């Protein structure tokens, strides 16, 4: 049994912050503002995974009012979400991410991003796609006020001892 999930996120670009995308630090004069490391692409991926399993969203799991997530490494949050899905019998099949970003150019970092996510999701490299696009100067992202990301994933269900061959329910 397969399911699909989608996720979207956007964060504001500010001075004095590191720019982290898909768990990779990208050299840039500004970084994304957020309670955690503000890794917008990993956040979109997390929401896609939670969406596929109908397990809520990132804000519900990791509230930005909770001091333990201040400055959090979003890859660690992704690890926790992969483990949560696995505990419900769901395994990741593939992921496809589009980062919407006017500057900087992300092409030199795409392979590192795919490797980082594939290792975290425990899937082969060819099951993780990361793409980047600009919006040709249009709107807030075009004015470089922020960066957004879209993610789509598929997950498949493996019978686990906890669910003994039945379709899992989310309250289990
Ligand atoms: Mg976010």
Short mmCIF file of N, CA and C and ligand atoms in Angstrom, two decimals:
data_model
loop_
_atom_site.label_atom_id
_atom_site.label_comp_id
_atom_site.label_asym_id
_atom_site.label_seq_id
_atom_site.Cartn_x
_atom_site.Cartn_y
_atom_site.Cartn_z
N UNK A 1 0.84 -1.19 0.00
CA UNK A 1 0.00 0.00 0.00
C UNK A 1 0.89 1.26 0.00
N UNK A 2 0.61 2.13 -0.94
CA UNK A 2 1.36 3.37 -1.06
C UNK A 2 0.51 4.56 -0.60
N UNK A 3 1.17 5.55 -0.07
CA UNK A 3 0.50 6.84 0.15
C UNK A 3 1.42 7.96 -0.28
N UNK A 4 0.81 9.07 -0.65
CA UNK A 4 1.57 10.25 -1.05
C UNK A 4 1.36 11.35 0.00
N UNK A 5 2.35 12.19 0.18
CA UNK A 5 2.21 13.35 1.07
C UNK A 5 2.88 14.55 0.44
N UNK A 6 2.36 15.73 0.76
CA UNK A 6 2.99 16.96 0.25
C UNK A 6 3.24 17.92 1.42
N UNK A 7 4.23 18.76 1.26
CA UNK A 7 4.54 19.74 2.30
C UNK A 7 5.02 21.04 1.68
N UNK A 8 4.79 22.12 2.41
CA UNK A 8 5.22 23.45 1.96
C UNK A 8 5.70 24.24 3.17
N UNK A 9 6.74 25.04 2.97
CA UNK A 9 7.18 25.93 4.05
C UNK A 9 7.88 27.14 3.44
N UNK A 10 7.94 28.21 4.18
CA UNK A 10 8.65 29.42 3.76
C UNK A 10 9.22 30.10 5.01
N UNK A 11 10.42 30.64 4.89
CA UNK A 11 11.04 31.40 5.98
C UNK A 11 11.67 32.67 5.44
N UNK A 12 11.76 33.65 6.32
CA UNK A 12 12.31 34.96 5.99
C UNK A 12 13.85 34.92 6.04
N UNK A 13 14.49 35.60 5.09
CA UNK A 13 15.96 35.72 5.09
C UNK A 13 16.37 36.95 5.91
N UNK A 14 17.30 36.75 6.84
CA UNK A 14 17.77 37.86 7.68
C UNK A 14 19.29 37.79 7.83
N UNK A 15 19.88 38.89 8.27
CA UNK A 15 21.32 38.90 8.52
C UNK A 15 21.61 38.23 9.85
N UNK A 16 22.82 37.71 9.96
CA UNK A 16 23.26 37.14 11.24
C UNK A 16 22.79 35.73 11.49
N UNK A 17 22.30 35.05 10.45
CA UNK A 17 21.88 33.65 10.60
C UNK A 17 22.59 32.81 9.54
N UNK A 18 22.85 31.54 9.87
CA UNK A 18 23.38 30.60 8.88
C UNK A 18 22.26 30.19 7.94
N UNK A 19 22.63 29.90 6.68
CA UNK A 19 21.65 29.37 5.73
C UNK A 19 21.84 27.86 5.65
N UNK A 20 20.82 27.13 6.14
CA UNK A 20 20.87 25.66 6.14
C UNK A 20 19.71 25.15 5.30
N UNK A 21 20.02 24.35 4.28
CA UNK A 21 18.99 23.79 3.40
C UNK A 21 19.25 22.30 3.23
N UNK A 22 18.26 21.47 3.51
CA UNK A 22 18.41 20.01 3.44
C UNK A 22 19.59 19.54 4.29
N UNK A 23 19.80 20.20 5.43
CA UNK A 23 20.86 19.79 6.34
C UNK A 23 22.25 20.20 5.91
N UNK A 24 22.36 21.02 4.86
CA UNK A 24 23.66 21.45 4.34
C UNK A 24 23.79 22.96 4.54
N UNK A 25 24.91 23.39 5.13
CA UNK A 25 25.15 24.82 5.31
C UNK A 25 25.63 25.42 3.98
N UNK A 26 24.88 26.40 3.50
CA UNK A 26 25.18 27.03 2.21
C UNK A 26 25.76 28.41 2.49
N UNK A 27 26.98 28.70 2.01
CA UNK A 27 27.57 30.02 2.26
C UNK A 27 26.72 31.14 1.64
N UNK A 28 26.34 32.10 2.47
CA UNK A 28 25.52 33.23 1.99
C UNK A 28 25.58 34.32 3.04
N UNK A 29 25.35 35.56 2.63
CA UNK A 29 25.47 36.66 3.60
C UNK A 29 24.28 36.74 4.55
N UNK A 30 23.21 36.02 4.24
CA UNK A 30 22.06 35.98 5.13
C UNK A 30 21.60 34.54 5.32
N UNK A 31 20.78 34.33 6.36
CA UNK A 31 20.25 33.00 6.63
C UNK A 31 18.77 33.09 6.96
N UNK A 32 18.15 31.94 7.15
CA UNK A 32 16.70 31.91 7.39
C UNK A 32 16.39 32.07 8.87
N UNK A 33 15.36 32.86 9.13
CA UNK A 33 14.93 33.15 10.50
C UNK A 33 13.93 32.09 10.94
N UNK A 34 14.12 31.58 12.15
CA UNK A 34 13.17 30.61 12.69
C UNK A 34 13.58 30.18 14.08
N UNK A 35 12.69 29.47 14.74
CA UNK A 35 12.94 29.00 16.10
C UNK A 35 14.02 27.92 16.08
N UNK A 36 13.94 27.03 15.09
CA UNK A 36 14.96 25.99 14.90
C UNK A 36 16.04 26.56 13.98
N UNK A 37 16.78 25.71 13.27
CA UNK A 37 17.75 26.20 12.29
C UNK A 37 17.06 26.76 11.04
N UNK A 38 15.72 26.66 10.99
CA UNK A 38 14.89 27.24 9.92
C UNK A 38 15.20 26.62 8.54
N UNK A 39 15.56 25.34 8.56
CA UNK A 39 15.85 24.61 7.31
C UNK A 39 14.52 24.34 6.60
N UNK A 40 14.16 25.29 5.76
CA UNK A 40 12.84 25.33 5.13
C UNK A 40 12.57 24.07 4.29
N UNK A 41 13.61 23.55 3.63
CA UNK A 41 13.43 22.38 2.76
C UNK A 41 13.17 21.12 3.59
N UNK A 42 13.91 20.99 4.69
CA UNK A 42 13.69 19.83 5.57
C UNK A 42 12.33 19.94 6.24
N UNK A 43 11.89 21.15 6.56
CA UNK A 43 10.57 21.32 7.16
C UNK A 43 9.47 20.90 6.19
N UNK A 44 9.61 21.28 4.91
CA UNK A 44 8.61 20.87 3.91
C UNK A 44 8.59 19.35 3.79
N UNK A 45 9.78 18.74 3.82
CA UNK A 45 9.87 17.28 3.73
C UNK A 45 9.21 16.61 4.94
N UNK A 46 9.45 17.16 6.12
CA UNK A 46 8.83 16.61 7.34
C UNK A 46 7.30 16.67 7.22
N UNK A 47 6.78 17.80 6.75
CA UNK A 47 5.32 17.92 6.61
C UNK A 47 4.78 16.95 5.55
N UNK A 48 5.55 16.71 4.51
CA UNK A 48 5.12 15.74 3.48
C UNK A 48 5.04 14.33 4.09
N UNK A 49 6.04 13.97 4.88
CA UNK A 49 6.04 12.64 5.51
C UNK A 49 4.88 12.51 6.48
N UNK A 50 4.68 13.53 7.31
CA UNK A 50 3.57 13.48 8.28
C UNK A 50 2.23 13.46 7.53
N UNK A 51 2.17 14.18 6.41
CA UNK A 51 0.95 14.19 5.62
C UNK A 51 0.64 12.83 5.02
N UNK A 52 1.67 12.14 4.53
CA UNK A 52 1.47 10.82 3.92
C UNK A 52 0.86 9.84 4.92
N UNK A 53 1.27 9.97 6.18
CA UNK A 53 0.78 9.06 7.22
C UNK A 53 -0.36 9.67 8.04
N UNK A 54 -0.82 10.86 7.63
CA UNK A 54 -1.89 11.57 8.35
C UNK A 54 -1.59 11.67 9.84
N UNK A 55 -0.37 12.13 10.14
CA UNK A 55 0.08 12.22 11.54
C UNK A 55 0.25 13.66 12.00
N UNK A 56 -0.47 14.58 11.37
CA UNK A 56 -0.40 15.96 11.82
C UNK A 56 0.62 16.76 11.04
N UNK A 57 1.25 17.74 11.71
CA UNK A 57 2.23 18.58 11.01
C UNK A 57 3.37 18.93 11.95
N UNK A 58 4.37 19.57 11.39
CA UNK A 58 5.61 19.85 12.14
C UNK A 58 5.35 20.73 13.36
N UNK A 59 4.42 21.69 13.22
CA UNK A 59 4.13 22.60 14.32
C UNK A 59 3.48 21.90 15.50
N UNK A 60 2.74 20.83 15.19
CA UNK A 60 2.07 20.07 16.24
C UNK A 60 3.09 19.18 16.98
N UNK A 61 4.01 18.60 16.20
CA UNK A 61 5.00 17.68 16.79
C UNK A 61 6.11 18.41 17.53
N UNK A 62 6.56 19.53 16.93
CA UNK A 62 7.71 20.26 17.49
C UNK A 62 7.32 21.73 17.65
N UNK A 63 6.51 22.08 18.67
CA UNK A 63 6.00 23.45 18.79
C UNK A 63 7.13 24.48 18.92
N UNK A 64 6.97 25.63 18.22
CA UNK A 64 8.03 26.64 18.28
C UNK A 64 7.99 27.43 19.58
N UNK A 65 7.07 27.06 20.47
CA UNK A 65 7.04 27.66 21.80
C UNK A 65 7.85 26.80 22.78
N UNK A 66 8.31 25.63 22.32
CA UNK A 66 9.04 24.70 23.19
C UNK A 66 10.54 25.01 23.13
N UNK A 67 11.13 25.41 24.29
CA UNK A 67 12.54 25.80 24.28
C UNK A 67 13.48 24.69 23.83
N UNK A 68 13.07 23.42 23.93
CA UNK A 68 13.99 22.34 23.53
C UNK A 68 14.24 22.33 22.02
N UNK A 69 13.37 23.02 21.24
CA UNK A 69 13.58 23.05 19.78
C UNK A 69 14.26 24.35 19.32
N UNK A 70 14.66 25.22 20.28
CA UNK A 70 15.34 26.46 19.90
C UNK A 70 16.69 26.11 19.28
N UNK A 71 16.91 26.59 18.05
CA UNK A 71 18.16 26.31 17.35
C UNK A 71 18.31 24.88 16.89
N UNK A 72 17.21 24.10 16.95
CA UNK A 72 17.27 22.66 16.66
C UNK A 72 17.78 22.39 15.25
N UNK A 73 18.56 21.31 15.15
CA UNK A 73 19.01 20.78 13.86
C UNK A 73 17.82 20.05 13.24
N UNK A 74 17.31 20.59 12.14
CA UNK A 74 16.09 20.02 11.55
C UNK A 74 16.29 18.59 11.06
N UNK A 75 17.53 18.22 10.77
CA UNK A 75 17.80 16.83 10.37
C UNK A 75 17.47 15.88 11.53
N UNK A 76 17.71 16.34 12.76
CA UNK A 76 17.35 15.53 13.94
C UNK A 76 15.82 15.39 14.05
N UNK A 77 15.11 16.46 13.70
CA UNK A 77 13.65 16.39 13.72
C UNK A 77 13.17 15.42 12.64
N UNK A 78 13.82 15.47 11.47
CA UNK A 78 13.48 14.55 10.38
C UNK A 78 13.72 13.10 10.81
N UNK A 79 14.84 12.86 11.48
CA UNK A 79 15.13 11.51 11.99
C UNK A 79 14.01 11.02 12.90
N UNK A 80 13.54 11.91 13.77
CA UNK A 80 12.47 11.55 14.71
C UNK A 80 11.18 11.23 13.95
N UNK A 81 10.92 11.95 12.87
CA UNK A 81 9.69 11.72 12.08
C UNK A 81 9.79 10.41 11.31
N UNK A 82 10.96 10.11 10.76
CA UNK A 82 11.15 8.83 10.07
C UNK A 82 10.93 7.68 11.06
N UNK A 83 11.44 7.82 12.28
CA UNK A 83 11.26 6.79 13.31
C UNK A 83 9.79 6.66 13.70
N UNK A 84 9.10 7.80 13.77
CA UNK A 84 7.66 7.77 14.11
C UNK A 84 6.88 7.02 13.04
N UNK A 85 7.16 7.33 11.76
CA UNK A 85 6.46 6.64 10.68
C UNK A 85 6.75 5.14 10.72
N UNK A 86 8.01 4.80 10.94
CA UNK A 86 8.39 3.39 10.99
C UNK A 86 7.64 2.68 12.11
N UNK A 87 7.47 3.35 13.24
CA UNK A 87 6.75 2.75 14.37
C UNK A 87 5.29 2.49 14.04
N UNK A 88 4.76 3.22 13.03
CA UNK A 88 3.38 3.01 12.58
C UNK A 88 3.33 2.08 11.39
N UNK A 89 4.50 1.58 10.95
CA UNK A 89 4.53 0.62 9.84
C UNK A 89 4.80 1.24 8.48
N UNK A 90 5.15 2.55 8.45
CA UNK A 90 5.37 3.23 7.17
C UNK A 90 6.86 3.40 6.89
N UNK A 91 7.25 3.05 5.67
CA UNK A 91 8.64 3.30 5.24
C UNK A 91 8.65 4.25 4.06
N UNK A 92 9.70 5.04 3.98
CA UNK A 92 9.81 6.02 2.89
C UNK A 92 10.17 5.31 1.60
N UNK A 93 9.47 5.67 0.53
CA UNK A 93 9.79 5.14 -0.81
C UNK A 93 10.67 6.13 -1.57
N UNK A 94 10.18 7.37 -1.71
CA UNK A 94 11.00 8.40 -2.37
C UNK A 94 10.56 9.79 -1.93
N UNK A 95 11.40 10.76 -2.22
CA UNK A 95 11.10 12.15 -1.88
C UNK A 95 11.56 13.05 -3.01
N UNK A 96 10.79 14.09 -3.26
CA UNK A 96 11.13 15.06 -4.31
C UNK A 96 10.88 16.46 -3.73
N UNK A 97 11.93 17.27 -3.72
CA UNK A 97 11.86 18.59 -3.08
C UNK A 97 12.19 19.67 -4.10
N UNK A 98 11.43 20.75 -4.08
CA UNK A 98 11.76 21.92 -4.89
C UNK A 98 11.99 23.11 -3.96
N UNK A 99 13.17 23.69 -4.03
CA UNK A 99 13.49 24.88 -3.23
C UNK A 99 13.31 26.09 -4.13
N UNK A 100 12.53 27.07 -3.66
CA UNK A 100 12.26 28.28 -4.44
C UNK A 100 13.10 29.40 -3.84
N UNK A 101 14.12 29.81 -4.57
CA UNK A 101 15.17 30.66 -4.01
C UNK A 101 15.80 31.49 -5.12
N UNK A 102 15.82 32.80 -4.92
CA UNK A 102 16.39 33.68 -5.95
C UNK A 102 17.92 33.67 -5.89
N UNK A 103 18.45 33.75 -4.69
CA UNK A 103 19.90 33.74 -4.44
C UNK A 103 20.14 33.04 -3.11
N UNK A 104 21.19 32.33 -2.85
CA UNK A 104 22.30 32.07 -3.77
C UNK A 104 21.97 30.92 -4.74
N UNK A 105 22.86 30.69 -5.66
CA UNK A 105 22.75 29.56 -6.58
C UNK A 105 22.95 28.27 -5.77
N UNK A 106 22.03 27.33 -5.92
CA UNK A 106 22.11 26.12 -5.10
C UNK A 106 22.72 24.93 -5.83
N UNK A 107 22.91 25.05 -7.14
CA UNK A 107 23.40 23.91 -7.93
C UNK A 107 24.64 23.23 -7.33
N UNK A 108 25.64 23.99 -6.82
CA UNK A 108 26.84 23.31 -6.30
C UNK A 108 26.57 22.47 -5.05
N UNK A 109 25.40 22.65 -4.42
CA UNK A 109 25.13 22.00 -3.13
C UNK A 109 24.10 20.88 -3.24
N UNK A 110 23.51 20.72 -4.42
CA UNK A 110 22.39 19.77 -4.57
C UNK A 110 22.81 18.34 -4.21
N UNK A 111 23.98 17.90 -4.68
CA UNK A 111 24.39 16.52 -4.39
C UNK A 111 24.58 16.29 -2.91
N UNK A 112 25.20 17.25 -2.21
CA UNK A 112 25.36 17.11 -0.74
C UNK A 112 24.01 17.04 -0.05
N UNK A 113 23.06 17.83 -0.54
CA UNK A 113 21.71 17.83 0.06
C UNK A 113 21.05 16.47 -0.13
N UNK A 114 21.14 15.92 -1.34
CA UNK A 114 20.53 14.61 -1.62
C UNK A 114 21.17 13.53 -0.74
N UNK A 115 22.49 13.60 -0.61
CA UNK A 115 23.20 12.59 0.21
C UNK A 115 22.77 12.69 1.67
N UNK A 116 22.67 13.90 2.17
CA UNK A 116 22.29 14.09 3.58
C UNK A 116 20.88 13.56 3.84
N UNK A 117 19.95 13.89 2.92
CA UNK A 117 18.57 13.44 3.12
C UNK A 117 18.43 11.94 2.92
N UNK A 118 19.11 11.39 1.91
CA UNK A 118 19.01 9.94 1.65
C UNK A 118 19.50 9.16 2.87
N UNK A 119 20.61 9.62 3.48
CA UNK A 119 21.14 8.95 4.66
C UNK A 119 20.14 9.03 5.81
N UNK A 120 19.49 10.17 5.96
CA UNK A 120 18.55 10.36 7.06
C UNK A 120 17.27 9.55 6.85
N UNK A 121 16.83 9.50 5.60
CA UNK A 121 15.60 8.76 5.29
C UNK A 121 15.85 7.26 5.15
N UNK A 122 17.14 6.85 5.12
CA UNK A 122 17.53 5.45 4.93
C UNK A 122 16.98 4.90 3.62
N UNK A 123 17.19 5.68 2.55
CA UNK A 123 16.79 5.26 1.20
C UNK A 123 18.00 5.48 0.28
N UNK A 124 18.01 4.81 -0.91
CA UNK A 124 19.10 5.04 -1.85
C UNK A 124 19.11 6.48 -2.37
N UNK A 125 20.27 6.90 -2.82
CA UNK A 125 20.43 8.28 -3.33
C UNK A 125 19.44 8.57 -4.46
N UNK A 126 19.18 7.59 -5.31
CA UNK A 126 18.29 7.85 -6.45
C UNK A 126 16.81 7.90 -6.05
N UNK A 127 16.53 7.75 -4.76
CA UNK A 127 15.16 7.92 -4.27
C UNK A 127 14.93 9.32 -3.71
N UNK A 128 15.94 10.17 -3.76
CA UNK A 128 15.81 11.53 -3.24
C UNK A 128 16.20 12.53 -4.32
N UNK A 129 15.27 13.40 -4.66
CA UNK A 129 15.52 14.45 -5.64
C UNK A 129 15.43 15.80 -4.94
N UNK A 130 16.40 16.66 -5.20
CA UNK A 130 16.33 18.04 -4.73
C UNK A 130 16.53 18.95 -5.94
N UNK A 131 15.58 19.84 -6.15
CA UNK A 131 15.66 20.76 -7.28
C UNK A 131 15.57 22.19 -6.75
N UNK A 132 16.08 23.12 -7.53
CA UNK A 132 15.99 24.52 -7.12
C UNK A 132 15.48 25.33 -8.31
N UNK A 133 14.65 26.32 -7.99
CA UNK A 133 14.17 27.21 -9.04
C UNK A 133 14.15 28.64 -8.51
N UNK A 134 14.24 29.60 -9.40
CA UNK A 134 14.02 30.99 -9.01
C UNK A 134 12.59 31.36 -9.43
N UNK A 135 12.16 32.55 -9.07
CA UNK A 135 10.85 33.02 -9.53
C UNK A 135 11.02 34.27 -10.40
N UNK A 136 12.23 34.38 -10.98
CA UNK A 136 12.52 35.45 -11.94
C UNK A 136 12.17 36.84 -11.41
N UNK A 137 12.52 37.04 -10.13
CA UNK A 137 12.37 38.36 -9.53
C UNK A 137 10.97 38.74 -9.09
N UNK A 138 10.01 37.83 -9.25
CA UNK A 138 8.62 38.18 -8.91
C UNK A 138 8.31 37.93 -7.43
N UNK A 139 7.57 38.87 -6.84
CA UNK A 139 7.04 38.66 -5.49
C UNK A 139 8.12 38.71 -4.41
N UNK A 140 7.72 38.30 -3.18
CA UNK A 140 8.59 38.41 -2.01
C UNK A 140 9.85 37.55 -2.18
N UNK A 141 9.70 36.37 -2.71
CA UNK A 141 10.88 35.50 -2.88
C UNK A 141 11.78 36.07 -3.96
N UNK A 142 11.17 36.64 -4.98
CA UNK A 142 11.93 37.29 -6.04
C UNK A 142 12.72 38.48 -5.53
N UNK A 143 12.18 39.16 -4.50
CA UNK A 143 12.89 40.29 -3.88
C UNK A 143 13.89 39.81 -2.83
N UNK A 144 14.07 38.51 -2.72
CA UNK A 144 15.03 37.86 -1.81
C UNK A 144 14.67 38.11 -0.35
N UNK A 145 13.37 38.23 -0.07
CA UNK A 145 12.95 38.41 1.32
C UNK A 145 12.91 37.07 2.05
N UNK A 146 12.88 35.98 1.31
CA UNK A 146 12.81 34.68 1.95
C UNK A 146 13.02 33.56 0.95
N UNK A 147 12.93 32.34 1.45
CA UNK A 147 13.07 31.13 0.65
C UNK A 147 11.90 30.22 1.00
N UNK A 148 11.36 29.53 -0.01
CA UNK A 148 10.25 28.60 0.21
C UNK A 148 10.66 27.22 -0.32
N UNK A 149 9.92 26.21 0.08
CA UNK A 149 10.20 24.86 -0.42
C UNK A 149 8.91 24.06 -0.47
N UNK A 150 8.82 23.23 -1.49
CA UNK A 150 7.73 22.25 -1.65
C UNK A 150 8.34 20.86 -1.58
N UNK A 151 7.60 19.93 -1.02
CA UNK A 151 8.08 18.54 -1.00
C UNK A 151 6.94 17.59 -1.28
N UNK A 152 7.24 16.50 -1.98
CA UNK A 152 6.31 15.40 -2.17
C UNK A 152 7.03 14.12 -1.79
N UNK A 153 6.34 13.23 -1.13
CA UNK A 153 6.92 11.93 -0.78
C UNK A 153 5.91 10.83 -1.07
N UNK A 154 6.43 9.63 -1.29
CA UNK A 154 5.58 8.44 -1.19
C UNK A 154 6.14 7.56 -0.09
N UNK A 155 5.24 6.91 0.62
CA UNK A 155 5.62 5.96 1.66
C UNK A 155 4.87 4.66 1.38
N UNK A 156 5.42 3.57 1.84
CA UNK A 156 4.69 2.30 1.70
C UNK A 156 4.59 1.63 3.05
N UNK A 157 3.55 0.83 3.16
CA UNK A 157 3.25 0.22 4.45
C UNK A 157 3.84 -1.17 4.51
N UNK A 158 4.55 -1.43 5.58
CA UNK A 158 5.07 -2.77 5.80
C UNK A 158 4.36 -3.32 7.03
N UNK A 159 3.91 -4.56 6.95
CA UNK A 159 3.24 -5.17 8.09
C UNK A 159 4.22 -5.19 9.26
N UNK A 160 3.81 -4.68 10.38
CA UNK A 160 4.67 -4.72 11.56
C UNK A 160 4.00 -5.58 12.62
N UNK A 161 4.77 -6.01 13.60
CA UNK A 161 4.21 -6.86 14.65
C UNK A 161 3.14 -6.08 15.41
N UNK A 162 3.32 -4.77 15.49
CA UNK A 162 2.37 -3.95 16.25
C UNK A 162 0.99 -3.93 15.59
N UNK A 163 0.97 -4.04 14.26
CA UNK A 163 -0.32 -3.93 13.58
C UNK A 163 -0.75 -5.27 12.98
N UNK A 164 0.11 -6.27 13.05
CA UNK A 164 -0.16 -7.65 12.63
C UNK A 164 -1.02 -7.76 11.37
N UNK A 165 -0.55 -7.13 10.31
CA UNK A 165 -1.18 -7.34 9.01
C UNK A 165 -2.38 -6.46 8.73
N UNK A 166 -2.83 -5.68 9.69
CA UNK A 166 -3.96 -4.78 9.46
C UNK A 166 -3.45 -3.42 9.02
N UNK A 167 -4.29 -2.67 8.35
CA UNK A 167 -3.95 -1.29 8.04
C UNK A 167 -3.86 -0.53 9.36
N UNK A 168 -2.76 0.18 9.58
CA UNK A 168 -2.59 0.83 10.88
C UNK A 168 -3.57 1.98 11.08
N UNK A 169 -3.95 2.18 12.31
CA UNK A 169 -4.73 3.38 12.65
C UNK A 169 -3.78 4.33 13.35
N UNK A 170 -4.06 5.63 13.22
CA UNK A 170 -3.12 6.60 13.77
C UNK A 170 -3.14 6.66 15.29
N UNK A 171 -4.16 6.11 15.91
CA UNK A 171 -4.18 6.15 17.38
C UNK A 171 -3.50 4.91 17.97
N UNK A 172 -2.93 4.06 17.11
CA UNK A 172 -2.23 2.87 17.62
C UNK A 172 -0.80 3.22 18.00
MG1 LIG B 1 9.50 26.00 8.98
#
